[in-house]
């Protein structure tokens, strides 16, 4: 029987009592600040039979620790808390999850204040692309740290090439071979990447690798953003971004698009929404380089030419976007408060853009929360068909013993999206419960019962979905960071 494998290259910082002692150690000893940091991984069985799931943690240089969960029902998910593996206090490393059924996985990282989420990787390749690099960018403290895992079966050297806006490249390699299953940490400061520029990163190896990037402050643990790196198969000539904001609720998004090919590319972003006619373009973006679109402006790499046409997005815009490249591209979209509301603090998140060609009629959401410890998840479900409405069925599997299923049916207009959020209040317009609805008692959190689980969504048109988790604690200043990840699109 086939074994399904998901790799998880990340910070996994643990100790007894579920409290970690240190952050990620980079090649120069740089810590991920603001610890202790802990992680938890939610793994969903997307097969048709009951699953046995084994997750193995690999220390950065030595050691292996495993946990097994048996009898995971189809559609259900199980959480592997990092502190449950019994590995040494203050450790970090990577992980591989294996199962006798198809699985998908999502990891959450937090220090209690900052938090981020990212996908596990089920198809690692010999190259990983990262669209955004920062090194204390313009003194803001914003820095990116990269975690790259050897997903092969033999130890190998890992190579990295950074590229800044001027086109200057900065090369690095691990020096010695990285063991199978283990990971290496890359910091742009180690290659002298300039602090006054944005950039991109391409990592390669002779065996498959997987990667995750954390964006954070240099000296405090107030915010954290994370997303996985992109393998060559993730790239496409048309990308979808379901959420674009310009000071909507005080928050703005900034798409960063990387040319993932070996040839210069033209990249065009067209914004979609009522009365919107704004288009931004970058011509001649070099191989491996990135262009950033933010607040109606373009940050163009060297040798490229940027421009825009139409009416710039007004304050208060909530829209979506389609990004087209003349070569294959990948991208992410950062979201942040431009003006922090009174009594709150900065909270930021990042979501990957979707390759339209990879969209399918089935999506899996490993982690969805319904007022769990004051946190609610919103699933933004977009119909990729621009001419035909999509009829969908969403099955929520909440709790693990036993799993309780709630089924929602609805319709999404052509090219538009619907948000599945706070469903104990009622279903969104154009949808209804099939059978028992999620109970209104979920509106009040209590320690009895599990208010988190997974979703499986099927539709008669191709769909994409992104999940955002928000802390709605009554004391706004103590709210945890906003965090997002992308649903898995199943064949």
Coordinates of C-alpha atoms in Angstrom, one line a residue:
X1 CA 0.0 0.0 0.0
X2 CA 1.3 3.5 -0.9
X3 CA 2.6 5.6 2.0
X4 CA 1.7 9.3 1.8
X5 CA 4.4 11.7 3.1
X6 CA 4.3 15.4 4.0
X7 CA 7.5 17.3 4.9
X8 CA 7.5 20.1 7.4
X9 CA 10.6 22.4 7.4
X10 CA 10.3 24.7 10.2
X11 CA 11.2 25.9 13.7
X12 CA 10.1 23.1 16.1
X13 CA 11.0 24.5 19.5
X14 CA 10.1 22.3 22.5
X15 CA 10.7 21.4 26.1
X16 CA 9.0 19.7 28.9
X17 CA 5.9 21.5 30.2
X18 CA 5.3 22.6 26.6
X19 CA 7.5 25.7 27.0
X20 CA 10.4 26.3 24.7
X21 CA 13.6 27.9 25.8
X22 CA 15.3 29.3 22.7
X23 CA 14.5 30.3 19.2
X24 CA 15.9 29.3 15.9
X25 CA 19.6 29.3 15.7
X26 CA 20.9 30.6 12.3
X27 CA 24.3 30.0 10.8
X28 CA 25.7 33.1 12.6
X29 CA 23.9 32.2 15.9
X30 CA 21.1 34.7 15.2
X31 CA 18.0 33.9 17.2
X32 CA 14.4 34.2 16.1
X33 CA 13.6 36.8 18.8
X34 CA 10.8 36.9 21.3
X35 CA 10.8 33.3 22.4
X36 CA 9.9 30.9 23.8
X37 CA 8.3 29.6 20.5
X38 CA 6.2 26.5 20.2
X39 CA 4.6 24.7 17.2
X40 CA 1.7 22.4 16.6
X41 CA 0.9 20.6 13.4
X42 CA -2.7 19.7 12.3
X43 CA -2.8 16.7 9.9
X44 CA -6.0 15.9 8.0
X45 CA -6.9 12.5 6.5
X46 CA -8.1 13.3 3.0
X47 CA -8.5 9.6 2.0
X48 CA -11.6 7.4 2.0
X49 CA -10.5 5.0 4.8
X50 CA -9.4 5.3 8.4
X51 CA -5.8 6.5 8.6
X52 CA -2.8 5.7 10.8
X53 CA -0.5 8.8 10.9
X54 CA 3.1 8.8 12.1
X55 CA 5.0 12.1 12.5
X56 CA 8.8 12.0 13.0
X57 CA 10.7 15.0 14.2
X58 CA 14.4 15.3 13.2
X59 CA 16.7 17.4 15.3
X60 CA 18.8 19.9 13.3
X61 CA 21.9 17.8 13.6
X62 CA 20.9 14.6 15.3
X63 CA 18.1 12.6 16.9
X64 CA 14.7 11.4 15.9
X65 CA 11.4 11.3 17.8
X66 CA 8.1 9.9 16.6
X67 CA 4.4 10.0 17.6
X68 CA 1.6 7.9 16.1
X69 CA -2.2 8.5 15.8
X70 CA -4.3 5.6 14.7
X71 CA -8.0 5.5 13.6
X72 CA -8.2 9.0 12.2
X73 CA -11.5 9.1 10.3
X74 CA -11.8 10.2 6.7
X75 CA -12.0 14.0 6.6
X76 CA -11.0 14.3 10.2
X77 CA -7.7 15.8 11.5
X78 CA -5.4 15.3 14.5
X79 CA -3.0 17.7 16.2
X80 CA 0.6 16.9 16.9
X81 CA 1.8 19.3 19.6
X82 CA 5.6 19.8 19.4
X83 CA 5.9 19.5 23.1
X84 CA 4.5 16.0 23.0
X85 CA 7.5 14.3 21.2
X86 CA 9.8 14.2 24.3
X87 CA 12.8 15.6 22.5
X88 CA 15.2 17.9 24.4
X89 CA 14.3 21.3 25.8
X90 CA 15.2 24.2 23.5
X91 CA 15.5 22.0 20.3
X92 CA 14.5 22.9 16.8
X93 CA 14.3 20.9 13.7
X94 CA 12.1 19.6 11.0
X95 CA 9.5 16.8 10.6
X96 CA 8.0 14.2 8.2
X97 CA 4.5 12.9 8.5
X98 CA 3.6 9.5 6.9
X99 CA 0.3 7.8 6.6
X100 CA -1.4 4.8 4.8
X101 CA -4.0 7.3 3.5
X102 CA -3.6 10.6 1.6
X103 CA -2.9 13.4 4.1
X104 CA -2.4 17.2 4.2
X105 CA -0.8 19.2 7.0
X106 CA -0.7 22.7 8.4
X107 CA 1.7 24.0 11.1
X108 CA 1.1 26.9 13.6
X109 CA 4.0 28.7 15.2
X110 CA 3.5 31.1 18.2
X111 CA 5.1 32.7 21.2
X112 CA 1.7 33.6 22.6
X113 CA 1.7 37.0 20.9
X114 CA 3.1 36.6 17.4
X115 CA 1.8 33.7 15.4
X116 CA 1.9 32.3 11.8
X117 CA 0.7 29.3 9.9
X118 CA 1.9 27.5 6.7
X119 CA 1.3 24.4 4.6
X120 CA 3.2 21.2 4.8
X121 CA 4.8 20.1 1.5
X122 CA 3.7 16.9 -0.2
X123 CA 5.7 17.2 -3.5
X124 CA 9.2 18.5 -2.7
X125 CA 11.6 19.3 -5.6
X126 CA 15.3 20.1 -6.1
X127 CA 14.5 23.8 -6.2
X128 CA 12.6 26.2 -3.9
X129 CA 11.7 29.8 -4.7
X130 CA 11.1 32.6 -2.2
X131 CA 9.7 35.8 -3.6
X132 CA 10.6 38.1 -0.7
X133 CA 13.9 38.7 1.2
X134 CA 14.4 41.4 3.8
X135 CA 17.4 42.2 6.1
X136 CA 16.2 44.8 8.7
X137 CA 14.6 46.5 5.7
X138 CA 15.2 50.2 5.8
X139 CA 15.7 50.1 9.6
X140 CA 12.1 48.8 10.1
X141 CA 13.4 45.6 11.9
X142 CA 11.6 43.4 9.3
X143 CA 13.8 40.4 8.4
X144 CA 13.2 37.1 6.7
X145 CA 14.7 33.8 8.0
X146 CA 14.5 30.7 5.8
X147 CA 14.3 27.0 6.9
X148 CA 15.2 24.5 4.2
X149 CA 14.7 20.8 4.8
X150 CA 16.5 17.9 3.0
X151 CA 13.5 15.8 1.9
X152 CA 15.6 13.2 0.1
X153 CA 17.2 10.0 1.4
X154 CA 20.9 11.0 1.3
X155 CA 22.9 13.8 2.9
X156 CA 23.6 16.6 0.5
X157 CA 24.9 20.2 0.3
X158 CA 22.2 22.9 0.0
X159 CA 22.9 26.0 -2.2
X160 CA 21.3 29.4 -2.0
X161 CA 21.4 32.5 -4.3
X162 CA 19.9 35.8 -3.1
X163 CA 19.2 38.6 -5.6
X164 CA 18.5 42.2 -4.6
X165 CA 16.7 45.0 -6.6
X166 CA 19.9 46.1 -8.4
X167 CA 20.4 42.6 -9.8
X168 CA 23.4 41.8 -7.5
X169 CA 23.5 38.2 -6.5
X170 CA 24.8 36.8 -3.1
X171 CA 25.7 33.1 -3.0
X172 CA 25.8 30.8 0.0
X173 CA 26.0 27.0 0.7
X174 CA 25.7 24.8 3.7
X175 CA 29.4 23.9 3.5
X176 CA 28.8 20.3 4.8
X177 CA 26.1 18.0 3.8
X178 CA 22.7 18.3 5.4
X179 CA 21.3 14.9 6.6
X180 CA 18.2 13.4 5.2
X181 CA 15.1 14.8 6.9
X182 CA 17.1 17.5 8.6
X183 CA 17.1 21.2 7.9
X184 CA 19.4 24.3 7.7
X185 CA 18.6 27.9 8.6
X186 CA 19.4 30.7 6.1
X187 CA 19.7 34.4 7.1
X188 CA 20.3 37.1 4.5
X189 CA 22.6 38.9 6.9
X190 CA 25.1 36.0 6.5
X191 CA 25.7 37.0 2.9
X192 CA 25.7 40.7 3.4
X193 CA 22.3 41.3 1.8
X194 CA 21.7 45.1 1.9
X195 CA 19.2 46.5 4.4
X196 CA 17.9 49.1 2.0
X197 CA 16.5 46.7 -0.6
X198 CA 14.0 44.0 -1.1
X199 CA 15.0 40.8 -2.9
X200 CA 14.3 37.2 -3.7
X201 CA 15.9 33.8 -3.0
X202 CA 16.3 30.6 -5.0
X203 CA 17.5 27.5 -3.1
X204 CA 18.7 24.3 -4.9
X205 CA 20.0 20.9 -4.0
X206 CA 20.8 17.6 -5.7
X207 CA 17.9 15.9 -3.8
X208 CA 14.4 17.2 -3.1
X209 CA 14.1 20.0 -0.6
X210 CA 11.2 21.8 1.1
X211 CA 11.3 25.3 2.6
X212 CA 9.5 27.8 4.9
X213 CA 10.1 31.5 5.4
X214 CA 9.5 33.4 8.6
X215 CA 9.2 37.2 8.4
X216 CA 9.8 38.9 11.8
X217 CA 11.3 41.8 13.7
X218 CA 15.1 41.7 14.4
X219 CA 14.8 42.4 18.1
X220 CA 11.2 41.6 19.3
X221 CA 8.6 38.9 19.0
X222 CA 5.6 41.1 18.3
X223 CA 4.8 39.7 14.8
X224 CA 5.4 36.7 12.7
X225 CA 4.5 35.8 9.1
X226 CA 5.1 32.5 7.4
X227 CA 4.6 30.7 4.2
X228 CA 6.2 27.7 2.5
X229 CA 8.6 28.1 -0.4
X230 CA 7.5 27.3 -4.0
X231 CA 8.6 24.3 -6.0
X232 CA 8.8 24.6 -9.8
X233 CA 5.4 22.8 -10.2
X234 CA 3.8 25.6 -8.0
X235 CA 4.6 28.2 -10.7
X236 CA 2.1 29.2 -13.4
X237 CA 1.4 31.9 -15.9
X238 CA -1.8 33.1 -14.1
X239 CA -2.0 33.6 -10.3
X240 CA -5.1 34.4 -8.3
X241 CA -5.2 36.6 -5.2
X242 CA -8.6 36.4 -3.5
X243 CA -8.1 39.3 -1.1
X244 CA -6.7 42.8 -2.0
X245 CA -7.1 45.6 0.5
X246 CA -6.2 49.3 0.4
X247 CA -6.6 50.6 3.9
X248 CA -9.8 48.5 4.3
X249 CA -10.4 48.5 8.0
X250 CA -7.0 50.1 8.2
X251 CA -5.3 47.2 6.5
X252 CA -3.5 47.0 3.2
X253 CA -2.1 44.1 1.1
X254 CA 1.2 44.1 -0.9
X255 CA 1.6 41.3 -3.5
X256 CA 5.2 40.3 -4.2
X257 CA 5.5 38.4 -7.5
X258 CA 8.7 36.4 -8.5
X259 CA 9.7 35.4 -11.9
X260 CA 10.2 31.6 -11.4
X261 CA 11.6 30.9 -14.9
X262 CA 15.1 31.2 -16.5
X263 CA 14.0 34.0 -18.9
X264 CA 13.0 37.6 -18.3
X265 CA 9.2 38.0 -17.8
X266 CA 6.5 40.7 -18.1
X267 CA 4.2 40.7 -15.1
X268 CA 0.7 42.3 -15.1
X269 CA -1.6 42.6 -12.1
X270 CA -5.3 43.4 -12.8
X271 CA -7.5 44.3 -9.9
X272 CA -11.1 42.9 -9.8
X273 CA -14.1 44.6 -8.2
X274 CA -17.0 46.9 -8.7
X275 CA -15.9 50.1 -10.5
X276 CA -12.2 49.1 -10.4
X277 CA -10.1 49.6 -13.5
X278 CA -6.5 49.7 -12.1
X279 CA -3.7 47.7 -13.8
X280 CA 0.0 47.6 -12.8
X281 CA 2.8 46.2 -15.0
X282 CA 6.4 45.3 -14.7
X283 CA 8.2 44.7 -18.0
X284 CA 11.5 42.7 -18.2
X285 CA 11.6 41.2 -14.7
X286 CA 14.9 39.2 -14.6
X287 CA 14.9 35.4 -13.9
X288 CA 14.5 34.8 -10.2
X289 CA 13.8 38.5 -9.4
X290 CA 10.6 39.9 -7.8
X291 CA 8.4 43.0 -8.2
X292 CA 6.3 44.4 -5.3
X293 CA 3.0 46.1 -5.7
X294 CA 1.8 48.2 -2.7
X295 CA -0.4 51.2 -2.1
X296 CA -0.7 51.9 -5.9
X297 CA 3.1 51.9 -6.4
X298 CA 5.6 49.4 -7.9
X299 CA 9.0 48.5 -6.5
X300 CA 10.8 47.4 -9.7
X301 CA 13.9 45.2 -9.9
X302 CA 16.9 46.4 -11.9
X303 CA 16.6 46.2 -15.7
X304 CA 12.8 46.0 -15.5
X305 CA 10.3 48.9 -16.2
X306 CA 7.3 49.4 -14.0
X307 CA 4.1 51.4 -14.8
X308 CA 0.4 51.6 -14.0
X309 CA -2.8 52.6 -15.8
X310 CA -6.3 53.4 -14.8
X311 CA -7.6 54.9 -11.5
X312 CA -5.5 54.0 -8.5
X313 CA -7.3 52.0 -5.8
X314 CA -9.1 54.3 -3.4
X315 CA -8.9 54.1 0.4
X316 CA -11.4 51.5 1.6
X317 CA -10.9 49.1 -1.3
X318 CA -11.7 45.4 -0.9
X319 CA -11.1 43.6 -4.1
X320 CA -9.3 40.6 -5.7
X321 CA -6.6 40.3 -8.3
X322 CA -5.4 38.3 -11.3
X323 CA -1.7 38.2 -12.0
X324 CA -0.4 37.2 -15.5
X325 CA 3.2 36.5 -16.5
X326 CA 4.7 35.9 -19.9
X327 CA 6.8 33.3 -18.0
X328 CA 5.9 31.2 -15.0
X329 CA 5.6 33.1 -11.8
X330 CA 4.9 32.6 -8.1
X331 CA 3.8 35.1 -5.4
X332 CA 2.7 36.0 -1.9
X333 CA 0.6 38.8 -0.5
X334 CA 1.5 40.5 2.7
X335 CA -1.2 42.2 4.8
X336 CA -0.7 44.8 7.5
X337 CA -2.2 47.7 9.4
X338 CA -1.2 50.9 7.7
X339 CA -2.8 52.8 10.6
X340 CA -2.9 50.8 13.9
X341 CA -6.3 51.3 15.6
X342 CA -6.3 52.9 19.0
X343 CA -5.8 50.3 21.8
X344 CA -4.4 47.7 19.4
X345 CA -1.0 46.7 18.1
X346 CA 0.4 45.8 14.8
X347 CA -0.8 42.4 13.5
X348 CA 0.4 41.1 10.1
X349 CA 0.0 38.0 7.9
X350 CA 0.9 36.6 4.5
X351 CA -0.9 34.3 2.0
X352 CA 0.5 32.7 -1.1
X353 CA -1.1 33.5 -4.5
X354 CA -2.8 30.6 -6.2
X355 CA -1.8 29.0 -9.5
X356 CA -5.0 29.1 -11.4
X357 CA -4.0 26.0 -13.4
X358 CA -3.7 24.0 -10.2
X359 CA -7.2 24.8 -9.0
X360 CA -9.5 21.8 -8.6
X361 CA -13.1 21.1 -7.5
X362 CA -12.0 19.8 -4.1
X363 CA -10.3 21.7 -1.3
X364 CA -9.0 20.4 2.1
X365 CA -8.7 22.6 5.2
X366 CA -6.8 20.9 8.0
X367 CA -7.4 23.4 10.7
X368 CA -10.6 25.5 11.2
X369 CA -11.6 27.0 14.5
X370 CA -15.1 27.9 15.8
X371 CA -14.6 30.3 18.7
X372 CA -11.9 28.1 20.1
X373 CA -10.2 29.9 22.9
X374 CA -11.6 33.2 21.4
X375 CA -10.2 32.4 18.0
X376 CA -12.3 32.1 14.8
X377 CA -11.3 31.0 11.4
X378 CA -12.6 32.5 8.2
X379 CA -12.4 30.4 5.0
X380 CA -12.4 32.6 1.9
X381 CA -13.8 30.4 -0.9
X382 CA -13.4 31.7 -4.4
X383 CA -15.0 30.4 -7.7
X384 CA -12.3 30.5 -10.3
X385 CA -14.8 30.3 -13.2
X386 CA -15.5 33.8 -14.5
X387 CA -18.7 32.9 -16.3
X388 CA -20.5 30.1 -14.3
X389 CA -21.6 30.0 -10.7
X390 CA -20.2 27.2 -8.5
X391 CA -22.3 25.0 -6.3
X392 CA -20.3 23.8 -3.3
X393 CA -20.7 21.4 -0.3
X394 CA -18.6 22.0 2.8
X395 CA -18.3 19.3 5.4
X396 CA -17.0 20.5 8.8
X397 CA -15.5 17.8 10.9
X398 CA -15.2 19.2 14.4
X399 CA -13.6 17.4 17.3
X400 CA -11.6 14.2 17.3
X401 CA -13.4 11.9 19.7
X402 CA -16.0 11.4 18.3
X403 CA -15.9 13.6 15.1
X404 CA -19.1 15.5 14.5
X405 CA -19.9 16.5 10.9
X406 CA -21.9 19.6 9.9
X407 CA -22.7 20.0 6.2
X408 CA -23.2 23.4 4.5
X409 CA -24.4 23.8 0.9
X410 CA -24.3 27.0 -1.2
X411 CA -23.6 28.8 -4.4
X412 CA -20.8 31.2 -5.3
X413 CA -21.4 33.7 -8.2
X414 CA -19.0 33.5 -11.2
X415 CA -15.6 34.8 -10.3
X416 CA -16.6 35.8 -6.8
X417 CA -16.0 34.5 -3.3
X418 CA -17.9 33.6 -0.2
X419 CA -16.6 33.7 3.4
X420 CA -17.3 30.9 5.8
X421 CA -17.0 32.6 9.2
X422 CA -18.8 32.5 12.5
X423 CA -21.2 29.9 11.2
X424 CA -22.9 29.5 14.6
X425 CA -24.5 32.8 13.9
X426 CA -25.9 31.5 10.6
X427 CA -24.9 30.5 7.1
X428 CA -23.8 33.1 4.5
X429 CA -26.2 34.4 1.9
X430 CA -27.0 31.8 -0.7
X431 CA -26.2 28.8 1.5
X432 CA -28.0 26.6 4.0
X433 CA -27.3 23.7 6.4
X434 CA -27.9 20.2 5.3
X435 CA -29.1 18.6 8.5
X436 CA -27.9 19.9 11.9
X437 CA -26.2 23.3 11.8
X438 CA -23.2 24.2 13.9
X439 CA -24.7 24.9 17.3
X440 CA -25.2 28.5 18.5
X441 CA -23.6 27.4 21.8
X442 CA -20.3 27.6 20.0
X443 CA -20.7 31.4 20.4
X444 CA -19.6 31.0 24.0
X445 CA -16.2 29.4 24.5
X446 CA -15.8 26.8 27.3
X447 CA -13.2 24.2 28.0
X448 CA -15.6 21.4 27.4
X449 CA -15.7 20.1 23.8
X450 CA -13.3 20.8 21.0
X451 CA -14.1 23.8 18.8
X452 CA -11.6 23.1 16.1
X453 CA -11.3 20.5 13.3
X454 CA -11.2 20.4 9.5
X455 CA -13.2 21.1 6.4
X456 CA -13.6 19.2 3.1
X457 CA -15.1 21.3 0.3
X458 CA -16.3 20.0 -3.1
X459 CA -17.8 22.0 -5.9
X460 CA -18.9 21.7 -9.5
X461 CA -16.4 24.4 -10.6
X462 CA -12.8 24.8 -9.7
X463 CA -12.2 26.7 -6.5
X464 CA -9.4 28.1 -4.4
X465 CA -9.6 28.8 -0.7
X466 CA -7.5 30.7 2.0
X467 CA -8.0 30.5 5.7
X468 CA -7.4 33.4 8.1
X469 CA -7.5 32.9 11.9
X470 CA -8.3 35.9 14.1
X471 CA -8.1 36.3 17.8
X472 CA -11.2 38.2 19.1
X473 CA -10.2 38.5 22.7
X474 CA -12.2 41.3 24.3
X475 CA -8.9 43.0 25.3
X476 CA -7.8 44.1 21.9
X477 CA -4.2 44.9 22.9
X478 CA -3.7 41.3 24.0
X479 CA -5.0 39.7 20.8
X480 CA -2.7 37.2 19.1
X481 CA -1.2 37.9 15.7
X482 CA -3.5 37.3 12.6
X483 CA -2.4 34.1 10.8
X484 CA -3.2 32.7 7.4
X485 CA -2.6 29.6 5.3
X486 CA -3.8 28.2 2.0
X487 CA -6.2 25.3 1.5
X488 CA -5.0 22.2 -0.3
X489 CA -6.5 21.5 -3.7
X490 CA -7.1 17.8 -4.2
X491 CA -7.3 15.9 -7.4

